């Protein structure tokens, strides 16, 4: 620990090999040294090293180079600078020198670094190079059986970033922002579809470990949400289009004017001279709001603190058997009185009881005459439904003015004709 400069970055007593975030990097230190060699120093030095190493690696049919071939190929470079770069690549084991044949060739670490850089450069011109590059890494790992959970997490992170960006565009309710987001979705659509196919193959693997399978499922869900954004964009644009203002019969809309003003930039400032003669001066704090806040702070807050939230003790529910028995007796008495009807009689004379409650209960029972569902039951209610009577009632009201009842529906109860 004392002889390792890396330990100076950590607190005393920390074992570097026990850190999960650092251990994979220490294990791949030899492969990472290739990138450290290539990218250490100024930008110009890094570009020259990459150029020379890529040119050496590009000759696949004859991968071994003699010093004379290198000087001839890089004749456009200063000889001293070329030798300095070659010695640096050789000393850091990106180039291997064969003493027997006196030739250079790229080392294993150098070839791996060049392959990774070639993949990165292949996506440098894409509008969303990050999503394409990461998808390519996941596809390559899945194809050769070296699927990386870290690569899957990077893909999931990028998809979530895009989803949040698209949702923010919809929330902005700006046609220009939504169209820009829609254009970006179109540019990444190819990679989302490619990623969907790859994730479908990955999740179908029964030998996949649990953490990798969970990340793959999360990627599939993120891709599904993104695929639905096309419909969301279109619905929002349709809603905005319905709110456009057409300027007379000129064929122009408010969107055309806004688009033109956006393209003018600072040049549009003189166009506004004299357009506004007065501007609103909003009062952000009025007396009403101040009074409401003061009332809460001085009164309601104190009441909430002093209020006791005590749950009352449990009580036995009241017995309701006597209510049901009383209703049953009313129903039986009413049934017996209906059985004596031989001629049409007014509704008021039949249902009027000692009080309003009895009258209302009798009227509700009278409405069950000839009801098929009630006839299928047992008890006094079913007996009333089966009585050979007919209720002829109208929307008009007949005056009563006694026993708590002012008016009642006009009508008659008639015996049902029998053949």
Short mmCIF file of C-alpha atoms in Angstrom, two decimals:
data_model
loop_
_atom_site.label_atom_id
_atom_site.label_comp_id
_atom_site.label_asym_id
_atom_site.label_seq_id
_atom_site.Cartn_x
_atom_site.Cartn_y
_atom_site.Cartn_z
CA UNK A 1 0.00 0.00 0.00
CA UNK A 2 2.83 2.43 0.82
CA UNK A 3 4.64 1.78 -2.50
CA UNK A 4 1.47 2.01 -4.60
CA UNK A 5 0.67 5.57 -5.79
CA UNK A 6 -2.92 4.47 -6.30
CA UNK A 7 -3.29 4.06 -2.53
CA UNK A 8 -2.80 7.82 -2.08
CA UNK A 9 -6.31 8.35 -3.42
CA UNK A 10 -7.89 6.27 -0.60
CA UNK A 11 -8.15 6.51 3.14
CA UNK A 12 -5.62 4.60 5.26
CA UNK A 13 -6.48 0.95 5.85
CA UNK A 14 -8.58 0.49 2.70
CA UNK A 15 -7.76 -2.72 0.84
CA UNK A 16 -7.94 -1.87 -2.86
CA UNK A 17 -8.68 -5.42 -3.97
CA UNK A 18 -11.78 -5.48 -1.73
CA UNK A 19 -13.50 -2.60 -3.53
CA UNK A 20 -16.12 -3.97 -5.98
CA UNK A 21 -15.88 -0.84 -8.13
CA UNK A 22 -12.07 -0.98 -8.42
CA UNK A 23 -11.34 -4.71 -8.56
CA UNK A 24 -12.51 -5.28 -12.19
CA UNK A 25 -10.26 -2.40 -13.29
CA UNK A 26 -7.25 -3.81 -11.44
CA UNK A 27 -7.86 -7.21 -12.97
CA UNK A 28 -7.93 -5.69 -16.48
CA UNK A 29 -4.99 -3.36 -15.81
CA UNK A 30 -2.90 -4.87 -18.62
CA UNK A 31 -5.63 -4.28 -21.20
CA UNK A 32 -6.32 -0.79 -19.86
CA UNK A 33 -2.66 0.13 -20.15
CA UNK A 34 -3.15 0.21 -23.92
CA UNK A 35 -5.69 3.02 -23.58
CA UNK A 36 -3.58 4.78 -20.95
CA UNK A 37 -0.64 4.80 -23.37
CA UNK A 38 -2.73 6.01 -26.29
CA UNK A 39 -4.60 8.77 -24.52
CA UNK A 40 -2.01 10.12 -22.10
CA UNK A 41 -0.70 13.57 -22.95
CA UNK A 42 -1.96 16.40 -25.13
CA UNK A 43 -4.63 16.14 -27.79
CA UNK A 44 -2.15 16.43 -30.67
CA UNK A 45 0.08 13.67 -29.30
CA UNK A 46 -2.93 11.38 -28.81
CA UNK A 47 -4.11 11.93 -32.40
CA UNK A 48 -0.66 11.14 -33.84
CA UNK A 49 -0.37 7.92 -31.80
CA UNK A 50 -3.84 6.80 -32.88
CA UNK A 51 -3.11 7.62 -36.51
CA UNK A 52 0.14 5.66 -36.56
CA UNK A 53 -1.25 2.65 -34.69
CA UNK A 54 -4.38 2.53 -36.89
CA UNK A 55 -2.30 2.64 -40.06
CA UNK A 56 -0.12 -0.19 -38.79
CA UNK A 57 -3.15 -2.27 -37.86
CA UNK A 58 -4.95 -1.58 -41.15
CA UNK A 59 -2.53 -3.74 -43.17
CA UNK A 60 -4.20 -7.08 -42.47
CA UNK A 61 -2.55 -9.03 -45.30
CA UNK A 62 0.96 -8.22 -44.03
CA UNK A 63 0.67 -7.34 -40.32
CA UNK A 64 4.46 -7.32 -39.71
CA UNK A 65 6.35 -4.07 -40.49
CA UNK A 66 10.01 -3.43 -40.99
CA UNK A 67 11.48 -0.07 -39.89
CA UNK A 68 12.07 0.83 -43.54
CA UNK A 69 8.39 0.21 -44.39
CA UNK A 70 7.29 2.37 -41.49
CA UNK A 71 9.55 5.23 -42.59
CA UNK A 72 8.27 4.96 -46.16
CA UNK A 73 4.62 4.84 -45.10
CA UNK A 74 4.96 7.77 -42.70
CA UNK A 75 7.31 9.82 -44.83
CA UNK A 76 5.07 12.84 -44.26
CA UNK A 77 5.98 12.82 -40.54
CA UNK A 78 9.10 14.22 -38.97
CA UNK A 79 11.55 11.31 -38.57
CA UNK A 80 12.43 12.19 -34.96
CA UNK A 81 8.77 12.49 -33.96
CA UNK A 82 7.97 9.18 -35.67
CA UNK A 83 10.74 7.37 -33.80
CA UNK A 84 9.55 8.89 -30.51
CA UNK A 85 6.00 7.60 -31.06
CA UNK A 86 7.20 4.14 -32.16
CA UNK A 87 9.44 3.81 -29.11
CA UNK A 88 6.58 4.87 -26.81
CA UNK A 89 4.20 2.32 -28.33
CA UNK A 90 6.92 -0.33 -28.13
CA UNK A 91 7.94 0.47 -24.53
CA UNK A 92 4.28 0.29 -23.40
CA UNK A 93 3.73 -3.01 -25.27
CA UNK A 94 1.29 -1.80 -27.89
CA UNK A 95 3.89 -2.72 -30.51
CA UNK A 96 6.01 -5.86 -30.27
CA UNK A 97 9.59 -5.89 -31.66
CA UNK A 98 10.85 -9.18 -33.09
CA UNK A 99 14.65 -9.21 -32.70
CA UNK A 100 15.11 -12.27 -34.91
CA UNK A 101 13.40 -10.78 -37.96
CA UNK A 102 13.74 -7.08 -37.00
CA UNK A 103 10.05 -6.28 -37.57
CA UNK A 104 7.21 -4.64 -35.66
CA UNK A 105 3.75 -6.07 -35.09
CA UNK A 106 0.78 -4.99 -33.00
CA UNK A 107 0.43 -6.67 -29.61
CA UNK A 108 -2.72 -8.38 -28.33
CA UNK A 109 -3.63 -5.40 -26.13
CA UNK A 110 -3.00 -3.01 -29.02
CA UNK A 111 -5.23 -5.00 -31.37
CA UNK A 112 -8.05 -5.04 -28.79
CA UNK A 113 -7.72 -1.28 -28.30
CA UNK A 114 -7.85 -0.67 -32.05
CA UNK A 115 -10.95 -2.84 -32.43
CA UNK A 116 -12.75 -0.92 -29.67
CA UNK A 117 -11.71 2.43 -31.19
CA UNK A 118 -12.83 1.28 -34.66
CA UNK A 119 -16.30 0.48 -33.30
CA UNK A 120 -16.46 3.85 -31.57
CA UNK A 121 -15.43 5.72 -34.74
CA UNK A 122 -18.04 3.84 -36.73
CA UNK A 123 -20.79 5.52 -34.68
CA UNK A 124 -19.24 8.99 -34.49
CA UNK A 125 -21.37 10.35 -37.35
CA UNK A 126 -24.74 9.07 -36.05
CA UNK A 127 -27.19 11.51 -34.48
CA UNK A 128 -27.52 9.29 -31.43
CA UNK A 129 -24.16 7.51 -31.52
CA UNK A 130 -24.41 6.52 -27.87
CA UNK A 131 -27.50 4.32 -28.26
CA UNK A 132 -26.15 2.67 -31.43
CA UNK A 133 -22.72 2.03 -29.91
CA UNK A 134 -24.11 0.51 -26.72
CA UNK A 135 -26.60 -1.62 -28.66
CA UNK A 136 -23.75 -2.89 -30.81
CA UNK A 137 -21.75 -3.80 -27.70
CA UNK A 138 -24.70 -5.72 -26.24
CA UNK A 139 -25.32 -7.51 -29.54
CA UNK A 140 -21.64 -8.47 -29.86
CA UNK A 141 -21.49 -9.76 -26.30
CA UNK A 142 -24.65 -11.80 -26.76
CA UNK A 143 -23.39 -13.26 -30.05
CA UNK A 144 -20.10 -14.53 -28.60
CA UNK A 145 -21.48 -15.56 -25.20
CA UNK A 146 -19.80 -12.67 -23.32
CA UNK A 147 -22.87 -10.67 -22.34
CA UNK A 148 -21.94 -7.85 -19.98
CA UNK A 149 -24.35 -6.70 -17.29
CA UNK A 150 -22.56 -3.36 -17.31
CA UNK A 151 -23.30 -2.91 -21.02
CA UNK A 152 -26.96 -3.78 -20.39
CA UNK A 153 -27.12 -1.20 -17.61
CA UNK A 154 -25.66 1.45 -19.93
CA UNK A 155 -28.32 0.60 -22.51
CA UNK A 156 -31.07 0.81 -19.88
CA UNK A 157 -29.71 4.14 -18.64
CA UNK A 158 -29.70 5.65 -22.15
CA UNK A 159 -33.23 4.43 -22.86
CA UNK A 160 -34.48 5.97 -19.60
CA UNK A 161 -32.74 9.25 -20.46
CA UNK A 162 -34.43 9.36 -23.85
CA UNK A 163 -37.81 8.48 -22.33
CA UNK A 164 -37.50 11.31 -19.80
CA UNK A 165 -36.48 13.71 -22.59
CA UNK A 166 -39.50 12.73 -24.71
CA UNK A 167 -41.92 13.02 -21.79
CA UNK A 168 -40.53 16.46 -20.95
CA UNK A 169 -41.11 17.50 -24.55
CA UNK A 170 -44.77 16.44 -24.31
CA UNK A 171 -45.20 18.31 -21.02
CA UNK A 172 -43.78 21.47 -22.59
CA UNK A 173 -46.83 21.61 -24.93
CA UNK A 174 -44.56 23.33 -27.47
CA UNK A 175 -45.07 22.22 -31.06
CA UNK A 176 -41.45 22.97 -31.96
CA UNK A 177 -40.04 21.04 -28.98
CA UNK A 178 -42.33 18.08 -29.67
CA UNK A 179 -41.40 17.98 -33.35
CA UNK A 180 -37.70 18.05 -32.44
CA UNK A 181 -38.25 15.17 -30.01
CA UNK A 182 -40.26 13.30 -32.66
CA UNK A 183 -37.37 13.73 -35.12
CA UNK A 184 -34.94 12.39 -32.53
CA UNK A 185 -37.18 9.39 -31.89
CA UNK A 186 -37.20 8.67 -35.62
CA UNK A 187 -33.39 8.77 -35.65
CA UNK A 188 -33.05 6.23 -32.83
CA UNK A 189 -35.98 4.05 -33.93
CA UNK A 190 -33.67 1.71 -35.86
CA UNK A 191 -31.55 1.05 -32.78
CA UNK A 192 -34.59 0.59 -30.54
CA UNK A 193 -35.94 -2.09 -32.90
CA UNK A 194 -32.53 -3.76 -33.07
CA UNK A 195 -32.32 -3.69 -29.29
CA UNK A 196 -35.80 -5.19 -29.00
CA UNK A 197 -34.76 -8.18 -31.11
CA UNK A 198 -31.59 -8.64 -29.08
CA UNK A 199 -33.38 -8.42 -25.72
CA UNK A 200 -35.97 -10.94 -26.94
CA UNK A 201 -33.17 -13.44 -27.61
CA UNK A 202 -31.45 -12.68 -24.30
CA UNK A 203 -34.56 -13.13 -22.14
CA UNK A 204 -35.34 -16.43 -23.88
CA UNK A 205 -32.05 -17.88 -22.61
CA UNK A 206 -32.94 -20.22 -19.72
CA UNK A 207 -29.33 -20.29 -18.49
CA UNK A 208 -29.19 -16.53 -17.96
CA UNK A 209 -28.38 -15.50 -14.38
CA UNK A 210 -30.90 -13.59 -12.29
CA UNK A 211 -29.34 -10.08 -12.24
CA UNK A 212 -28.74 -10.11 -16.00
CA UNK A 213 -32.29 -11.34 -16.66
CA UNK A 214 -33.79 -8.57 -14.51
CA UNK A 215 -31.81 -5.86 -16.31
CA UNK A 216 -32.83 -7.35 -19.67
CA UNK A 217 -36.50 -7.31 -18.65
CA UNK A 218 -36.21 -3.67 -17.55
CA UNK A 219 -34.69 -2.83 -20.95
CA UNK A 220 -37.61 -4.54 -22.70
CA UNK A 221 -40.10 -2.49 -20.68
CA UNK A 222 -38.21 0.73 -21.44
CA UNK A 223 -38.21 -0.11 -25.15
CA UNK A 224 -41.97 -0.75 -25.06
CA UNK A 225 -42.60 2.64 -23.46
CA UNK A 226 -40.45 4.34 -26.07
CA UNK A 227 -42.24 2.60 -28.94
CA UNK A 228 -45.52 4.06 -27.64
CA UNK A 229 -44.15 7.60 -27.76
CA UNK A 230 -44.94 7.89 -31.49
CA UNK A 231 -48.67 7.80 -30.76
CA UNK A 232 -48.24 10.18 -27.82
CA UNK A 233 -46.41 12.71 -30.00
CA UNK A 234 -49.07 12.52 -32.72
CA UNK A 235 -51.98 12.96 -30.29
CA UNK A 236 -50.32 15.96 -28.71
CA UNK A 237 -49.56 17.54 -32.08
CA UNK A 238 -53.16 16.98 -33.20
CA UNK A 239 -54.38 18.72 -30.06
CA UNK A 240 -52.04 21.65 -30.66
CA UNK A 241 -53.07 21.86 -34.31
CA UNK A 242 -56.72 22.15 -33.29
CA UNK A 243 -55.82 25.27 -31.29
CA UNK A 244 -54.04 27.07 -34.14
CA UNK A 245 -55.31 30.52 -35.07
CA UNK A 246 -55.74 31.18 -38.81
CA UNK A 247 -54.93 34.71 -39.90
CA UNK A 248 -57.86 35.62 -42.12
CA UNK A 249 -57.74 34.15 -45.60
CA UNK A 250 -53.96 34.46 -45.92
CA UNK A 251 -53.40 30.75 -45.32
CA UNK A 252 -51.01 31.58 -42.46
CA UNK A 253 -51.45 30.30 -38.93
CA UNK A 254 -50.04 31.30 -35.58
CA UNK A 255 -47.56 28.42 -35.91
CA UNK A 256 -46.18 29.88 -39.15
CA UNK A 257 -45.69 33.25 -37.49
CA UNK A 258 -43.99 31.70 -34.46
CA UNK A 259 -41.71 29.65 -36.70
CA UNK A 260 -40.75 32.74 -38.68
CA UNK A 261 -40.01 34.71 -35.51
CA UNK A 262 -37.84 31.87 -34.19
CA UNK A 263 -35.74 31.98 -37.35
CA UNK A 264 -35.27 35.76 -37.09
CA UNK A 265 -33.46 35.57 -33.76
CA UNK A 266 -32.26 38.92 -32.43
CA UNK A 267 -33.27 40.56 -35.69
CA UNK A 268 -36.89 40.37 -34.56
CA UNK A 269 -36.26 42.82 -31.70
CA UNK A 270 -36.81 46.01 -33.77
CA UNK A 271 -40.16 44.63 -34.92
CA UNK A 272 -41.50 44.96 -31.38
CA UNK A 273 -40.77 48.67 -31.05
CA UNK A 274 -44.00 50.48 -30.25
CA UNK A 275 -46.08 47.29 -30.05
CA UNK A 276 -46.62 47.48 -26.30
CA UNK A 277 -47.77 50.76 -24.81
CA UNK A 278 -48.46 49.27 -21.40
CA UNK A 279 -47.66 46.06 -19.65
CA UNK A 280 -49.40 44.36 -16.73
CA UNK A 281 -47.95 44.77 -13.27
CA UNK A 282 -49.12 41.71 -11.32
CA UNK A 283 -49.35 41.92 -7.56
CA UNK A 284 -47.94 38.62 -6.42
CA UNK A 285 -48.93 39.17 -2.76
CA UNK A 286 -52.43 40.56 -2.14
CA UNK A 287 -54.26 41.24 1.07
CA UNK A 288 -56.50 38.18 0.71
CA UNK A 289 -53.58 35.76 0.38
CA UNK A 290 -51.75 37.40 3.27
CA UNK A 291 -54.87 37.13 5.44
CA UNK A 292 -55.32 33.43 4.59
CA UNK A 293 -51.70 32.66 5.42
CA UNK A 294 -51.84 34.63 8.68
CA UNK A 295 -55.08 32.89 9.71
CA UNK A 296 -53.51 29.49 9.18
CA UNK A 297 -50.26 30.34 10.95
CA UNK A 298 -51.94 32.00 13.94
CA UNK A 299 -55.04 29.82 14.39
CA UNK A 300 -55.29 26.64 12.33
CA UNK A 301 -51.74 25.47 12.99
CA UNK A 302 -52.27 25.82 16.75
CA UNK A 303 -55.59 23.98 16.53
CA UNK A 304 -54.00 21.07 14.68
CA UNK A 305 -51.33 20.76 17.36
CA UNK A 306 -53.83 20.83 20.22
CA UNK A 307 -56.38 18.54 18.58
CA UNK A 308 -56.51 15.10 20.17
CA UNK A 309 -56.71 12.25 17.70
CA UNK A 310 -57.97 9.59 20.08
CA UNK A 311 -59.79 6.54 18.75
CA UNK A 312 -63.04 5.98 20.72
CA UNK A 313 -63.47 2.75 22.62
CA UNK A 314 -65.29 -0.14 21.02
CA UNK A 315 -69.07 -0.38 21.47
CA UNK A 316 -71.47 -3.21 20.83
CA UNK A 317 -73.64 -2.73 17.79
CA UNK A 318 -77.31 -2.11 18.63
CA UNK A 319 -79.68 -5.03 18.30
CA UNK A 320 -81.97 -4.68 15.30
CA UNK A 321 -84.13 -7.77 15.68
CA UNK A 322 -87.09 -5.82 17.10
CA UNK A 323 -87.06 -3.51 14.04
CA UNK A 324 -87.33 -6.47 11.65
CA UNK A 325 -90.07 -8.03 13.78
CA UNK A 326 -92.00 -4.75 13.80
CA UNK A 327 -91.75 -4.48 10.03
CA UNK A 328 -92.87 -8.08 9.64
CA UNK A 329 -95.96 -7.39 11.75
CA UNK A 330 -96.76 -4.29 9.66
CA UNK A 331 -96.43 -6.35 6.49
CA UNK A 332 -98.72 -9.13 7.78
CA UNK A 333 -101.35 -6.61 8.93
CA UNK A 334 -101.22 -4.81 5.59
CA UNK A 335 -101.49 -8.14 3.72
CA UNK A 336 -104.64 -9.06 5.64
CA UNK A 337 -106.24 -5.69 4.94
CA UNK A 338 -105.52 -6.02 1.20
CA UNK A 339 -107.18 -9.40 1.10
CA UNK A 340 -110.52 -7.79 1.93
CA UNK A 341 -110.59 -5.52 -1.14
CA UNK A 342 -113.48 -6.45 -3.46
CA UNK A 343 -113.92 -3.15 -5.32
CA UNK A 344 -111.60 -0.34 -6.47
CA UNK A 345 -110.40 1.86 -3.61
CA UNK A 346 -108.20 5.02 -3.51
CA UNK A 347 -104.56 4.51 -2.69
CA UNK A 348 -104.71 7.03 0.16
CA UNK A 349 -107.42 5.05 1.97
CA UNK A 350 -105.40 1.82 1.73
CA UNK A 351 -101.88 2.88 2.65
CA UNK A 352 -102.49 5.65 5.17
CA UNK A 353 -101.09 4.60 8.55
CA UNK A 354 -100.63 6.12 11.99
CA UNK A 355 -97.62 8.19 10.84
CA UNK A 356 -95.52 9.04 7.82
CA UNK A 357 -93.15 6.06 8.25
CA UNK A 358 -95.99 3.50 8.24
CA UNK A 359 -97.59 5.13 5.20
CA UNK A 360 -94.35 5.13 3.23
CA UNK A 361 -93.70 1.50 4.14
CA UNK A 362 -97.16 0.41 3.04
CA UNK A 363 -96.85 2.32 -0.25
CA UNK A 364 -93.54 0.56 -0.98
CA UNK A 365 -95.22 -2.81 -0.35
CA UNK A 366 -98.11 -1.87 -2.58
CA UNK A 367 -95.68 -1.28 -5.45
CA UNK A 368 -94.73 -5.00 -5.32
CA UNK A 369 -98.13 -6.18 -6.59
CA UNK A 370 -97.67 -8.63 -9.49
CA UNK A 371 -93.86 -8.38 -9.25
CA UNK A 372 -92.41 -11.73 -10.51
CA UNK A 373 -89.27 -11.58 -8.40
CA UNK A 374 -91.17 -10.86 -5.21
CA UNK A 375 -93.67 -13.61 -5.97
CA UNK A 376 -90.86 -16.17 -5.99
CA UNK A 377 -89.97 -15.38 -2.37
CA UNK A 378 -91.51 -16.58 0.91
CA UNK A 379 -93.25 -14.59 3.63
CA UNK A 380 -95.80 -11.80 3.84
CA UNK A 381 -94.05 -9.70 1.17
CA UNK A 382 -94.40 -12.55 -1.34
CA UNK A 383 -98.05 -13.01 -0.29
CA UNK A 384 -98.72 -9.34 -1.10
CA UNK A 385 -97.06 -9.70 -4.51
CA UNK A 386 -99.29 -12.72 -5.32
CA UNK A 387 -102.58 -11.01 -4.37
CA UNK A 388 -105.11 -10.74 -7.27
CA UNK A 389 -104.93 -6.94 -7.20
CA UNK A 390 -103.81 -4.29 -9.67
CA UNK A 391 -102.26 -0.90 -8.82
CA UNK A 392 -103.34 1.97 -11.09
CA UNK A 393 -101.28 4.99 -10.04
CA UNK A 394 -100.59 8.36 -11.73
CA UNK A 395 -98.11 11.22 -11.34
CA UNK A 396 -100.72 13.52 -9.84
CA UNK A 397 -100.84 14.12 -6.09
CA UNK A 398 -103.94 13.89 -3.93
CA UNK A 399 -104.19 15.97 -0.71
CA UNK A 400 -104.26 14.07 2.61
CA UNK A 401 -103.13 16.47 5.39
CA UNK A 402 -103.30 14.00 8.26
CA UNK A 403 -101.16 11.51 10.16
CA UNK A 404 -97.97 13.31 9.04
CA UNK A 405 -98.77 13.03 5.32
CA UNK A 406 -99.56 16.14 3.27
CA UNK A 407 -99.97 14.59 -0.19
CA UNK A 408 -99.85 11.15 -1.74
CA UNK A 409 -99.78 9.79 -5.28
CA UNK A 410 -103.21 9.66 -6.81
CA UNK A 411 -104.49 6.25 -7.90
CA UNK A 412 -106.61 3.23 -7.12
CA UNK A 413 -106.14 -0.40 -6.14
CA UNK A 414 -108.44 -2.61 -8.19
CA UNK A 415 -109.23 -6.32 -8.05
CA UNK A 416 -107.65 -8.14 -10.98
CA UNK A 417 -110.12 -9.53 -13.45
CA UNK A 418 -110.19 -13.30 -13.67
CA UNK A 419 -111.39 -15.34 -16.66
#
